[in-house]
Coordinates of C-alpha atoms and ligand atoms in Angstrom, one line a residue:
Chain A
M1 CA 0.0 0.0 0.0
K2 CA 1.2 3.5 -0.8
S3 CA 1.8 5.6 2.3
F4 CA -0.4 8.6 2.9
D5 CA -1.1 11.4 5.4
Y6 CA -4.2 11.2 7.6
L7 CA -6.4 14.2 8.3
R8 CA -9.3 14.2 10.7
P9 CA -11.2 17.5 10.2
D10 CA -13.7 18.7 12.8
T11 CA -15.8 20.8 10.4
L12 CA -17.2 20.5 6.9
D13 CA -15.3 23.5 5.7
E14 CA -12.0 21.9 6.8
A15 CA -12.9 18.6 5.2
L16 CA -13.8 20.3 1.9
A17 CA -10.6 22.3 2.0
A18 CA -8.6 19.1 2.5
L19 CA -10.4 17.4 -0.3
S20 CA -9.6 20.1 -2.8
D21 CA -6.3 18.3 -3.3
P22 CA -6.9 15.9 -6.2
D23 CA -4.8 13.2 -4.5
A24 CA -7.0 13.2 -1.4
A25 CA -9.7 10.6 -0.7
A26 CA -12.6 10.8 1.7
L27 CA -12.8 8.0 4.3
G28 CA -16.0 6.6 5.7
G29 CA -15.9 3.1 7.2
G30 CA -13.0 2.2 5.0
T31 CA -14.4 -1.2 4.0
N32 CA -14.1 -0.5 0.3
L33 CA -11.4 2.2 0.2
L34 CA -8.9 0.2 2.4
D35 CA -9.5 -2.9 0.4
L36 CA -8.7 -1.1 -2.9
M37 CA -5.6 0.5 -1.4
K38 CA -4.3 -2.9 -0.3
L39 CA -4.9 -4.1 -3.9
G40 CA -3.0 -1.1 -5.3
V41 CA -6.2 0.1 -7.2
A42 CA -6.5 3.2 -5.0
G43 CA -3.5 5.2 -3.9
P44 CA -4.4 8.5 -2.3
S45 CA -1.6 10.6 -0.8
K46 CA -4.0 12.0 1.7
I47 CA -6.9 10.5 3.6
V48 CA -9.6 12.7 4.9
D49 CA -11.5 11.0 7.6
L50 CA -15.1 12.2 7.5
T51 CA -16.3 10.1 10.5
R52 CA -15.8 12.8 13.1
L53 CA -17.7 15.5 11.3
P54 CA -20.6 16.7 13.5
G55 CA -24.3 16.1 12.7
L56 CA -23.9 13.6 9.8
D57 CA -24.7 10.5 11.8
R58 CA -28.4 11.2 12.3
I59 CA -31.6 10.0 10.9
E60 CA -34.1 12.9 11.1
T61 CA -37.7 13.4 10.1
L62 CA -38.2 16.9 8.7
P63 CA -41.5 18.9 9.2
D64 CA -42.8 18.0 5.7
G65 CA -42.3 14.2 6.4
T66 CA -39.0 13.9 4.5
V67 CA -36.6 11.5 6.1
R68 CA -33.0 12.7 6.0
I69 CA -30.1 10.3 6.6
G70 CA -26.7 11.7 7.2
A71 CA -23.8 10.4 5.1
L72 CA -22.1 8.9 8.2
V73 CA -25.0 6.8 9.4
R74 CA -23.7 3.3 9.5
N75 CA -25.4 0.7 7.3
A76 CA -26.4 -1.3 10.4
A77 CA -28.1 1.6 12.0
L78 CA -31.0 2.0 9.5
P79 CA -32.5 -1.5 9.8
R80 CA -32.0 -1.2 13.5
D81 CA -34.0 2.0 13.8
P82 CA -37.6 0.7 14.3
G83 CA -39.2 3.8 12.8
F84 CA -37.1 3.7 9.7
A85 CA -37.4 -0.1 9.2
A86 CA -41.2 0.2 9.5
A87 CA -41.5 3.1 7.1
F88 CA -39.0 1.8 4.5
P89 CA -39.0 -2.0 4.9
M90 CA -37.4 -2.8 1.5
V91 CA -34.5 -0.4 2.3
A92 CA -34.0 -2.3 5.6
E93 CA -34.2 -5.6 3.8
A94 CA -31.8 -4.6 1.1
L95 CA -29.2 -3.4 3.7
L96 CA -29.6 -6.6 5.7
S97 CA -29.2 -8.7 2.6
G98 CA -25.8 -7.1 1.9
A99 CA -22.3 -7.8 3.3
S100 CA -22.1 -9.1 6.9
G101 CA -22.9 -7.9 10.4
Q102 CA -19.3 -6.7 10.9
L103 CA -19.2 -4.9 7.6
R104 CA -22.6 -3.2 8.1
N105 CA -21.4 -1.9 11.5
A106 CA -18.5 -0.2 9.8
A107 CA -19.9 0.9 6.4
T108 CA -21.4 4.3 6.0
V109 CA -24.3 5.5 3.8
G110 CA -22.0 7.8 1.8
G111 CA -19.4 5.0 1.3
N112 CA -22.1 2.6 0.2
L113 CA -23.3 4.9 -2.6
M114 CA -19.7 5.6 -3.6
Q115 CA -18.4 2.0 -3.5
A116 CA -16.6 0.7 -6.6
T117 CA -17.6 -2.1 -8.9
R118 CA -16.6 -5.6 -8.0
C119 CA -15.4 -6.3 -11.5
A120 CA -12.3 -8.6 -11.1
Y121 CA -10.3 -6.7 -13.7
F122 CA -11.0 -3.4 -12.0
Q123 CA -9.6 -4.9 -8.9
D124 CA -6.4 -6.2 -10.7
P125 CA -4.0 -3.3 -11.3
F126 CA -2.3 -5.4 -14.0
A127 CA -5.4 -5.9 -16.1
A128 CA -6.7 -3.6 -18.8
C129 CA -9.6 -1.6 -17.4
N130 CA -11.0 1.7 -18.8
R131 CA -12.7 2.4 -15.5
R132 CA -9.5 2.2 -13.5
A133 CA -7.0 3.3 -16.2
P134 CA -8.8 5.2 -19.0
G135 CA -7.9 4.1 -22.5
T136 CA -6.4 0.8 -21.5
G137 CA -9.3 -1.3 -22.8
C138 CA -11.6 -3.7 -21.0
D139 CA -10.4 -7.2 -20.1
A140 CA -13.9 -8.2 -18.9
K141 CA -15.3 -7.9 -22.4
D142 CA -13.6 -11.2 -23.4
G143 CA -13.0 -12.5 -19.8
A144 CA -15.0 -13.6 -16.8
N145 CA -18.1 -11.6 -17.4
R146 CA -21.1 -13.7 -16.3
N147 CA -21.9 -11.1 -13.5
H148 CA -21.6 -8.1 -15.7
A149 CA -24.2 -5.6 -17.0
I150 CA -27.2 -6.3 -19.2
L151 CA -28.5 -2.8 -19.3
G152 CA -26.9 0.6 -19.9
W153 CA -23.4 -0.8 -20.7
S154 CA -21.1 0.4 -23.4
P155 CA -18.1 -1.2 -25.3
A156 CA -15.9 0.8 -22.9
C157 CA -17.2 -0.8 -19.8
I158 CA -19.7 -3.5 -18.8
A159 CA -19.4 -3.3 -15.0
T160 CA -22.2 -3.1 -12.6
H161 CA -22.7 -1.1 -9.4
P162 CA -22.7 -3.6 -6.5
S163 CA -24.9 -1.8 -3.9
D164 CA -28.0 -3.4 -2.6
F165 CA -29.0 -0.3 -0.6
C166 CA -29.1 1.9 -3.7
V167 CA -31.7 -0.3 -5.4
P168 CA -34.8 0.5 -3.2
L169 CA -33.5 4.0 -2.8
A170 CA -33.7 4.5 -6.5
A171 CA -37.2 3.0 -6.6
L172 CA -38.4 5.4 -3.9
G173 CA -37.0 8.5 -5.5
A174 CA -34.3 9.2 -2.9
I175 CA -32.4 12.5 -3.3
V176 CA -28.6 12.8 -2.7
E177 CA -27.4 16.0 -1.0
I178 CA -23.9 17.0 -2.1
A179 CA -21.5 19.5 -0.5
G180 CA -18.6 21.0 -2.4
P181 CA -16.4 24.0 -2.7
D182 CA -19.3 25.9 -4.5
G183 CA -21.8 25.1 -1.8
L184 CA -24.7 22.6 -1.7
R185 CA -26.6 20.9 -4.5
E186 CA -28.8 17.8 -4.9
L187 CA -29.6 15.1 -7.4
P188 CA -32.0 12.1 -7.7
L189 CA -30.2 9.0 -6.6
A190 CA -31.4 7.2 -9.7
E191 CA -29.2 9.6 -11.7
F192 CA -26.3 9.8 -9.3
H193 CA -24.3 7.0 -10.8
L194 CA -23.2 7.4 -14.4
L195 CA -23.6 4.9 -17.2
P196 CA -20.2 4.3 -18.9
G197 CA -20.6 5.7 -22.4
E198 CA -17.1 6.4 -23.6
E199 CA -15.9 7.7 -20.3
A200 CA -15.9 4.6 -18.0
H201 CA -13.8 6.2 -15.4
L202 CA -16.4 8.8 -14.5
T203 CA -18.6 6.7 -12.2
T204 CA -20.8 9.2 -10.4
Q205 CA -21.9 12.8 -10.7
L206 CA -19.7 13.9 -7.8
A207 CA -17.2 16.5 -9.0
P208 CA -13.7 16.4 -7.6
G209 CA -13.7 17.9 -4.1
E210 CA -17.4 17.2 -3.5
I211 CA -18.8 14.8 -0.9
V212 CA -22.1 13.1 -0.2
L213 CA -23.6 14.9 2.7
A214 CA -26.9 13.2 3.2
L215 CA -29.8 11.2 1.5
R216 CA -33.4 12.2 1.6
L217 CA -36.5 10.0 1.2
P218 CA -39.3 12.3 0.1
P219 CA -42.7 12.5 1.8
G220 CA -44.8 9.8 0.2
A221 CA -42.0 7.3 0.1
A222 CA -43.4 5.7 3.3
D223 CA -46.8 5.2 1.6
F224 CA -45.5 2.0 0.1
A225 CA -44.6 0.4 3.5
G226 CA -47.4 -2.1 3.5
H227 CA -46.3 -3.7 0.2
A228 CA -42.6 -3.6 -0.3
R229 CA -39.9 -6.3 -0.8
Y230 CA -36.3 -6.5 -1.9
L231 CA -35.3 -9.9 -3.3
K232 CA -31.7 -10.8 -4.3
L233 CA -30.3 -13.8 -6.1
R234 CA -26.7 -14.7 -5.3
E235 CA -24.3 -17.6 -5.5
R236 CA -24.8 -18.4 -1.9
N237 CA -27.7 -17.4 0.4
S238 CA -25.8 -14.9 2.5
Y239 CA -22.7 -12.7 2.5
A240 CA -22.5 -12.4 -1.3
F241 CA -23.2 -9.7 -3.9
A242 CA -26.2 -9.9 -6.0
I243 CA -26.2 -11.6 -9.4
V244 CA -29.5 -9.8 -9.9
S245 CA -31.9 -8.2 -7.4
A246 CA -35.2 -6.3 -7.4
A247 CA -36.9 -3.8 -5.2
A248 CA -40.7 -3.7 -5.7
A249 CA -43.2 -1.5 -3.8
L250 CA -46.9 -1.1 -4.4
R251 CA -49.6 1.3 -3.2
L252 CA -52.8 -0.7 -3.4
E253 CA -56.3 0.6 -3.0
D254 CA -59.4 -1.6 -3.2
G255 CA -57.4 -4.4 -4.8
V256 CA -56.0 -2.1 -7.5
I257 CA -52.4 -1.0 -7.9
R258 CA -52.5 2.8 -7.6
E259 CA -48.7 3.3 -7.9
A260 CA -45.7 1.0 -8.3
R261 CA -42.0 1.7 -7.6
L262 CA -39.5 -0.7 -9.1
A263 CA -35.8 -0.9 -9.5
L264 CA -33.3 -3.7 -10.5
G265 CA -29.8 -4.3 -9.0
G266 CA -26.8 -6.1 -10.4
V267 CA -27.8 -5.2 -14.0
A268 CA -26.1 -1.9 -14.8
A269 CA -23.5 0.6 -13.6
R270 CA -26.3 2.3 -11.7
P271 CA -29.3 1.0 -9.7
W272 CA -31.9 0.7 -12.5
R273 CA -35.2 2.3 -12.0
A274 CA -37.9 0.6 -14.1
T275 CA -40.2 3.5 -14.9
A276 CA -41.9 1.9 -18.0
A277 CA -42.9 -1.1 -15.9
E278 CA -44.1 1.3 -13.1
T279 CA -46.4 3.0 -15.6
L280 CA -47.7 -0.3 -16.9
L281 CA -48.7 -1.4 -13.4
A282 CA -50.6 1.7 -12.4
G283 CA -54.3 0.9 -12.4
A284 CA -53.8 -2.8 -12.9
R285 CA -54.9 -5.6 -10.5
P286 CA -52.0 -7.6 -9.0
A287 CA -51.8 -10.9 -11.0
P288 CA -49.0 -13.1 -12.2
E289 CA -49.5 -12.1 -15.9
T290 CA -49.4 -8.4 -15.0
F291 CA -46.2 -8.9 -13.1
A292 CA -44.7 -10.9 -16.0
A293 CA -45.6 -8.1 -18.4
A294 CA -44.0 -5.5 -16.1
A295 CA -40.8 -7.6 -15.9
E296 CA -40.8 -7.8 -19.7
A297 CA -41.2 -4.0 -20.0
A298 CA -38.4 -3.5 -17.5
L299 CA -36.0 -5.6 -19.5
A300 CA -37.1 -4.7 -23.0
E301 CA -33.8 -3.0 -23.7
A302 CA -31.6 -5.6 -22.0
A303 CA -28.7 -7.2 -24.0
P304 CA -26.0 -9.5 -22.9
S305 CA -22.5 -7.9 -22.5
G306 CA -20.8 -11.3 -22.5
A307 CA -21.6 -14.8 -21.2
N308 CA -24.4 -13.3 -19.2
G309 CA -27.6 -13.6 -21.3
F310 CA -29.0 -15.8 -18.5
K311 CA -29.2 -12.7 -16.3
I312 CA -31.9 -11.2 -18.5
A313 CA -34.3 -14.1 -17.8
L314 CA -33.2 -14.1 -14.1
A315 CA -33.7 -10.4 -13.6
G316 CA -37.2 -10.7 -15.1
R317 CA -38.1 -13.5 -12.8
I318 CA -36.8 -11.9 -9.7
L319 CA -38.7 -8.7 -10.5
A320 CA -42.0 -10.6 -11.1
R321 CA -41.3 -12.5 -7.9
A322 CA -40.6 -9.4 -5.9
L323 CA -43.8 -7.9 -7.2
A324 CA -45.8 -10.9 -6.1
A325 CA -44.1 -10.8 -2.7
A326 CA -44.9 -7.1 -2.4
A327 CA -48.5 -7.6 -3.4
A328 CA -48.8 -10.3 -0.7
G329 CA -47.8 -7.7 1.9
T330 CA -44.6 -6.7 3.8
P331 CA -43.8 -9.4 6.3
A332 CA -44.6 -8.5 9.9
R333 CA -41.1 -9.3 10.9
M334 CA -37.9 -9.0 8.9
P335 CA -37.5 -12.4 7.2
A336 CA -34.8 -14.6 8.9
L337 CA -32.9 -14.6 5.5
P338 CA -33.4 -11.0 4.3
G339 CA -33.8 -10.8 0.5
S340 CA -33.7 -14.5 0.0
V341 CA -36.1 -16.4 -2.2
L342 CA -35.5 -19.5 -0.1
D343 CA -37.1 -17.9 3.0
D344 CA -40.7 -18.9 3.6
S345 CA -40.5 -18.8 7.4
D346 CA -42.7 -15.8 7.9
T347 CA -45.7 -15.2 5.8
E348 CA -47.8 -13.0 8.1
A349 CA -48.2 -9.5 6.5
A350 CA -47.4 -6.4 8.6
H351 CA -49.9 -3.8 7.5
A352 CA -52.7 -6.0 6.2
Chain B
M1 CA 3.8 11.7 9.4
T2 CA 3.1 10.6 13.0
F3 CA -0.2 10.7 14.7
S4 CA -0.8 10.0 18.4
I5 CA -3.8 8.0 19.4
T6 CA -5.2 6.5 22.6
L7 CA -6.9 3.1 22.6
T8 CA -8.2 1.0 25.4
V9 CA -7.6 -2.6 24.6
N10 CA -9.1 -5.2 26.9
G11 CA -9.3 -2.5 29.6
T12 CA -5.7 -1.3 29.3
P13 CA -5.2 2.2 27.9
H14 CA -2.5 2.5 25.3
H15 CA -1.0 5.8 24.1
L16 CA 0.6 5.2 20.8
A17 CA 2.5 7.4 18.4
L18 CA 1.7 5.8 15.1
D19 CA 4.6 6.5 12.6
D20 CA 2.8 4.9 9.7
M21 CA -0.9 5.7 8.8
R22 CA -1.2 2.4 6.9
V23 CA -1.3 0.2 10.0
T24 CA -4.6 -1.6 10.3
L25 CA -6.2 -2.3 13.6
L26 CA -5.5 -6.0 13.0
D27 CA -1.8 -5.4 12.4
L28 CA -1.6 -3.0 15.4
L29 CA -3.1 -5.7 17.7
R30 CA -1.0 -8.5 16.4
D31 CA 2.3 -7.0 15.6
R32 CA 2.6 -4.0 17.9
L33 CA 0.6 -5.1 21.0
G34 CA 1.4 -8.8 20.7
L35 CA -2.3 -9.8 20.8
T36 CA -2.1 -12.6 18.3
G37 CA -5.5 -14.2 19.2
T38 CA -7.1 -12.0 16.6
K39 CA -6.4 -13.9 13.3
K40 CA -5.6 -12.7 9.8
G41 CA -7.4 -14.8 7.2
C42 CA -8.1 -12.9 4.0
D43 CA -7.2 -9.4 5.0
R44 CA -10.1 -8.2 2.8
G45 CA -13.2 -8.4 4.9
Q46 CA -14.2 -11.7 3.4
C47 CA -13.7 -14.2 6.2
G48 CA -14.3 -12.7 9.7
A49 CA -11.2 -14.2 11.3
C50 CA -10.2 -10.7 12.5
T51 CA -13.4 -9.8 14.2
V52 CA -13.1 -7.7 17.4
L53 CA -15.4 -5.5 19.3
V54 CA -15.0 -1.7 18.9
N55 CA -17.1 0.3 21.3
G56 CA -19.2 -2.8 21.7
Q57 CA -19.7 -3.4 18.0
R58 CA -18.2 -6.2 16.0
L59 CA -15.9 -5.1 13.2
N60 CA -13.4 -6.6 10.8
A61 CA -10.1 -5.3 12.2
C62 CA -8.4 -5.9 8.8
L63 CA -10.5 -3.2 7.1
A64 CA -10.1 -0.6 9.9
L65 CA -7.2 1.8 10.0
A66 CA -5.7 1.9 13.5
V67 CA -5.5 5.7 13.4
Q68 CA -9.2 5.9 12.8
Q69 CA -9.9 4.1 16.1
D70 CA -8.5 6.9 18.2
G71 CA -10.4 7.0 21.5
A72 CA -12.1 3.6 21.0
E73 CA -12.6 0.8 23.5
I74 CA -11.5 -2.5 21.9
V75 CA -12.1 -6.0 23.1
T76 CA -10.3 -8.9 21.6
I77 CA -10.5 -12.6 22.3
E78 CA -7.8 -12.2 24.9
G79 CA -10.1 -9.8 26.9
L80 CA -13.5 -11.4 26.5
A81 CA -13.5 -13.8 29.5
P82 CA -14.1 -12.5 33.0
A83 CA -11.1 -13.0 35.4
D84 CA -12.7 -16.1 36.9
G85 CA -13.6 -18.2 34.0
L86 CA -15.0 -18.3 30.5
H87 CA -17.3 -16.0 28.6
P88 CA -20.7 -17.8 28.0
V89 CA -19.9 -18.0 24.2
Q90 CA -16.5 -19.5 24.9
A91 CA -18.1 -22.1 27.3
A92 CA -20.8 -22.9 24.7
F93 CA -18.1 -23.4 22.0
L94 CA -16.4 -26.0 24.2
E95 CA -19.7 -27.7 25.1
H96 CA -20.7 -28.0 21.4
D97 CA -17.3 -28.8 20.0
A98 CA -17.7 -25.8 17.7
F99 CA -14.3 -26.0 16.0
Q100 CA -11.9 -28.3 14.3
C101 CA -8.5 -26.5 13.5
G102 CA -9.5 -23.4 15.6
Y103 CA -8.2 -20.8 13.2
C104 CA -11.6 -19.1 12.7
T105 CA -12.7 -19.6 16.3
P106 CA -11.6 -16.3 17.9
G107 CA -13.4 -14.4 15.1
Q108 CA -16.4 -16.6 15.5
I109 CA -16.6 -16.1 19.2
M110 CA -16.1 -12.3 19.0
S111 CA -18.7 -12.1 16.2
A112 CA -21.2 -14.2 18.3
A113 CA -20.6 -11.9 21.3
G114 CA -21.3 -8.9 19.1
L115 CA -24.4 -10.5 17.6
I116 CA -25.9 -11.4 21.0
A117 CA -25.2 -7.8 22.2
E118 CA -26.9 -6.4 19.1
G119 CA -30.0 -8.4 20.1
E120 CA -30.7 -9.5 16.6
D121 CA -30.0 -13.2 17.0
G122 CA -33.8 -13.9 17.3
A123 CA -34.8 -17.2 18.8
D124 CA -34.3 -19.4 15.8
I125 CA -31.2 -21.0 14.4
E126 CA -31.8 -19.6 11.0
R127 CA -31.4 -16.0 12.3
I128 CA -28.3 -17.0 14.1
R129 CA -26.8 -18.6 10.9
E130 CA -27.7 -15.4 9.0
G131 CA -26.2 -13.2 11.7
M132 CA -23.0 -15.2 11.7
S133 CA -22.6 -15.4 7.9
G134 CA -19.7 -12.9 8.0
N135 CA -17.5 -15.7 9.6
I136 CA -16.3 -18.4 7.4
C137 CA -15.1 -21.7 8.8
R138 CA -12.8 -23.6 6.4
C139 CA -13.3 -26.8 8.4
G140 CA -17.1 -26.5 8.1
A141 CA -17.8 -26.7 11.9
Y142 CA -21.0 -24.6 11.3
R143 CA -23.4 -27.0 13.0
G144 CA -21.5 -26.8 16.3
I145 CA -21.0 -23.1 15.9
S146 CA -24.7 -22.4 15.3
L147 CA -25.7 -24.6 18.3
A148 CA -23.2 -22.9 20.5
V149 CA -24.3 -19.4 19.6
A150 CA -27.9 -20.4 20.1
E151 CA -27.2 -21.7 23.5
A152 CA -25.2 -18.7 24.6
A153 CA -27.9 -16.4 23.2
R154 CA -30.6 -18.3 25.2
K155 CA -28.5 -18.1 28.4
A156 CA -27.9 -14.3 27.9
K157 CA -31.7 -13.8 27.6
T158 CA -32.5 -15.9 30.6
E159 CA -30.0 -13.9 32.6
A160 CA -31.3 -10.6 31.4
G161 CA -34.8 -11.7 32.3
A162 CA -33.8 -13.0 35.8
Ligands
LIG1 C1 -16.6 -9.0 1.8 C2 -17.5 -7.9 1.4 C3 -18.8 -8.2 1.0 C4 -19.7 -7.1 0.7 N1 -21.0 -7.5 0.3 C5 -21.9 -6.5 0.0 C6 -23.2 -6.8 -0.5 O1 -23.6 -8.0 -0.5 N2 -24.0 -5.8 -0.8 C7 -23.6 -4.5 -0.8 O2 -24.3 -3.6 -1.1 N3 -22.3 -4.2 -0.4 C8 -21.5 -5.1 0.0 N4 -20.2 -4.8 0.3 C9 -19.7 -3.4 0.1 C10 -20.0 -2.5 1.3 O3 -21.3 -2.2 1.4 C11 -19.1 -1.3 1.1 O4 -17.8 -1.6 1.2 C12 -19.5 -0.2 2.0 O5 -20.8 0.2 1.9 C13 -18.6 1.0 1.8 O6 -18.8 2.0 2.9 P1 -17.6 2.6 3.7 O7 -18.2 3.6 4.6 O8 -16.8 1.5 4.3 O9 -16.8 3.2 2.5 P2 -15.3 3.6 2.4 O10 -14.5 2.4 2.1 O11 -14.9 4.5 3.5 O12 -15.4 4.5 1.1 C14 -15.8 4.0 -0.2 C15 -15.6 5.1 -1.3 O13 -16.5 6.1 -1.0 C16 -15.8 7.3 -0.8 N5 -16.6 8.0 0.2 C17 -16.9 7.6 1.5 N6 -17.7 8.4 2.1 C18 -18.0 9.4 1.2 C19 -18.8 10.6 1.3 N7 -19.5 10.9 2.3 N8 -18.8 11.4 0.2 C20 -18.0 11.1 -0.9 N9 -17.3 10.0 -1.0 C21 -17.2 9.2 0.0 C22 -14.4 6.9 -0.5 O14 -13.5 8.0 -0.8 C23 -14.2 5.7 -1.3 O15 -13.9 6.0 -2.6 C24 -19.3 -5.8 0.7 C25 -18.0 -5.5 1.1 C26 -17.1 -6.5 1.4 C27 -15.7 -6.1 1.8
LIG2 S1 -16.0 -4.0 -17.2 FE1 -15.4 -1.9 -16.7 S2 -14.5 -2.2 -14.7 FE2 -14.4 -4.2 -15.6 S3 -12.5 -4.4 -16.8 FE3 -14.0 -3.5 -18.2 S4 -13.7 -1.3 -18.0 FE4 -12.8 -2.2 -16.2
LIG3 S1 -8.9 -11.2 7.9 FE1 -10.4 -9.6 8.2 S2 -12.2 -10.5 7.3 FE2 -10.6 -11.9 6.8
LIG4 S1 -12.4 -24.6 12.8 FE1 -11.0 -24.6 11.2 S2 -11.6 -22.8 10.1 FE2 -13.1 -23.0 11.5

């Protein structure tokens, strides 16, 4: 690992000043950054520890009903907060389906959004990778690519964003608050991560020197609490990244879907909000054929980027299944195996 | 650069002038404080062998910078047991023969202690398995591990209720 200086600012202004150095990196829990530094993929000369900044470790409800989550809230803290887990059950389920108890205790909200792809060639400093080293090519294109993207990829890069947390956030219309040298700005989370195009190394909308300050779930996002699930297919049933995953939330009235919120994970370089499928569901009655049609609409533009055509069928099935599970009602208690399709231990609905 | 930090490890305060910011909590414990009970398996957050409690929370010491832990209270496997015997999780591991080679065991025990303190072990073995999934056992002693953690969790609840 390259050696570096360590700074621990006490104020946001000090942190932003330190991060104006292009060789500086922000530090949250370190569970991704430290790993990449050990691999030689990241090599900042200065680390700016954000974890002692005041006020960013809170979950607050604003007067208009918006829920604001500071960037330094730990991944474990959200599902542990009873009010948060009840209002946003699929966000809690997605978090609990990811990583491990130890990692969730360390990982921060900001770090989770900003985590790098798990593409094996990105993690290998000796491989060709446009994302890590622009212009070098993409070893994944003719390499081990069964876990790579089926939507929004380009010949420059076929990587996926690995976060579970971001998938229900994209579905629920979460907003990212950003702080930088020019002040504050905000963006929808569903647009925060960039699709590769020709510039695979630009992975998010954050400009150099900016940081993620907080996330906001808009008023109304909690209206889906009664019918919301996150389902995730992986190589083993726990402590593994998604091959594909789906967040599905419905607002039902008199047996009719008034509004649907859908997103797919593991399919693209960003959490993939499926708006066409959402539109198709509005006004329909929950039924297997309707869910299959929604899944087809969500994947209409999908194309294999390598030996991963199977992910298109799998993503459609997991979306249809998440919709059926959401229609059946959010379980009264977090399933023993969060996000798992093998869990049938608890079928009692929470808000029925 | 050097950075001075204070850490309490197993009840003993340490004032350390770190001369290298790269030192992980795991390497600090093992190489500088001589506490080799905490194991290095993968060094990448993938196995759980390095699990310790930091301010009561279980963490992977391999993915934590030592300097970032300034001011923290750390408990390692060497400091878990009370002076007069074993921690209930340790006793349950013996009872249920929850190991073979033993390399993953300190991490398993620290993770179980953290899980039980978090109160998310639930009553059923499935929740315990899920809660312990961040600890890999190369020998596959999972059956004994799950039973041991379940028993220790049950005892912790009975004691809390008594
Ligand atoms: C073995 C293993 C398994 C995992 N499994 C899963 C899984 O199944 N699902 C899943 O979703 N995730 C999984 N993860 C990833 C994990 O969720 C991330 O590592 C974690 O969320 C990163 O958060 P952090 O605070 O530790 O980030 P850090 O490592 O501190 O930072 C990550 C990146 O974000 C930047 N950064 C941090 N905070 C900010 C901020 N506020 N503003 C701007 N930039 C910032 C850093 O500079 C760095 O580039 C796994 C990780 C490991 C090691
Ligand atoms: S898919 Fe993207 S991240 Fe992976 S090697 Fe190609 S350019 Fe790099
Ligand atoms: S050594 Fe830390 S998780 Fe494997
Ligand atoms: S007992 Fe050998 S690795 Fe677990």
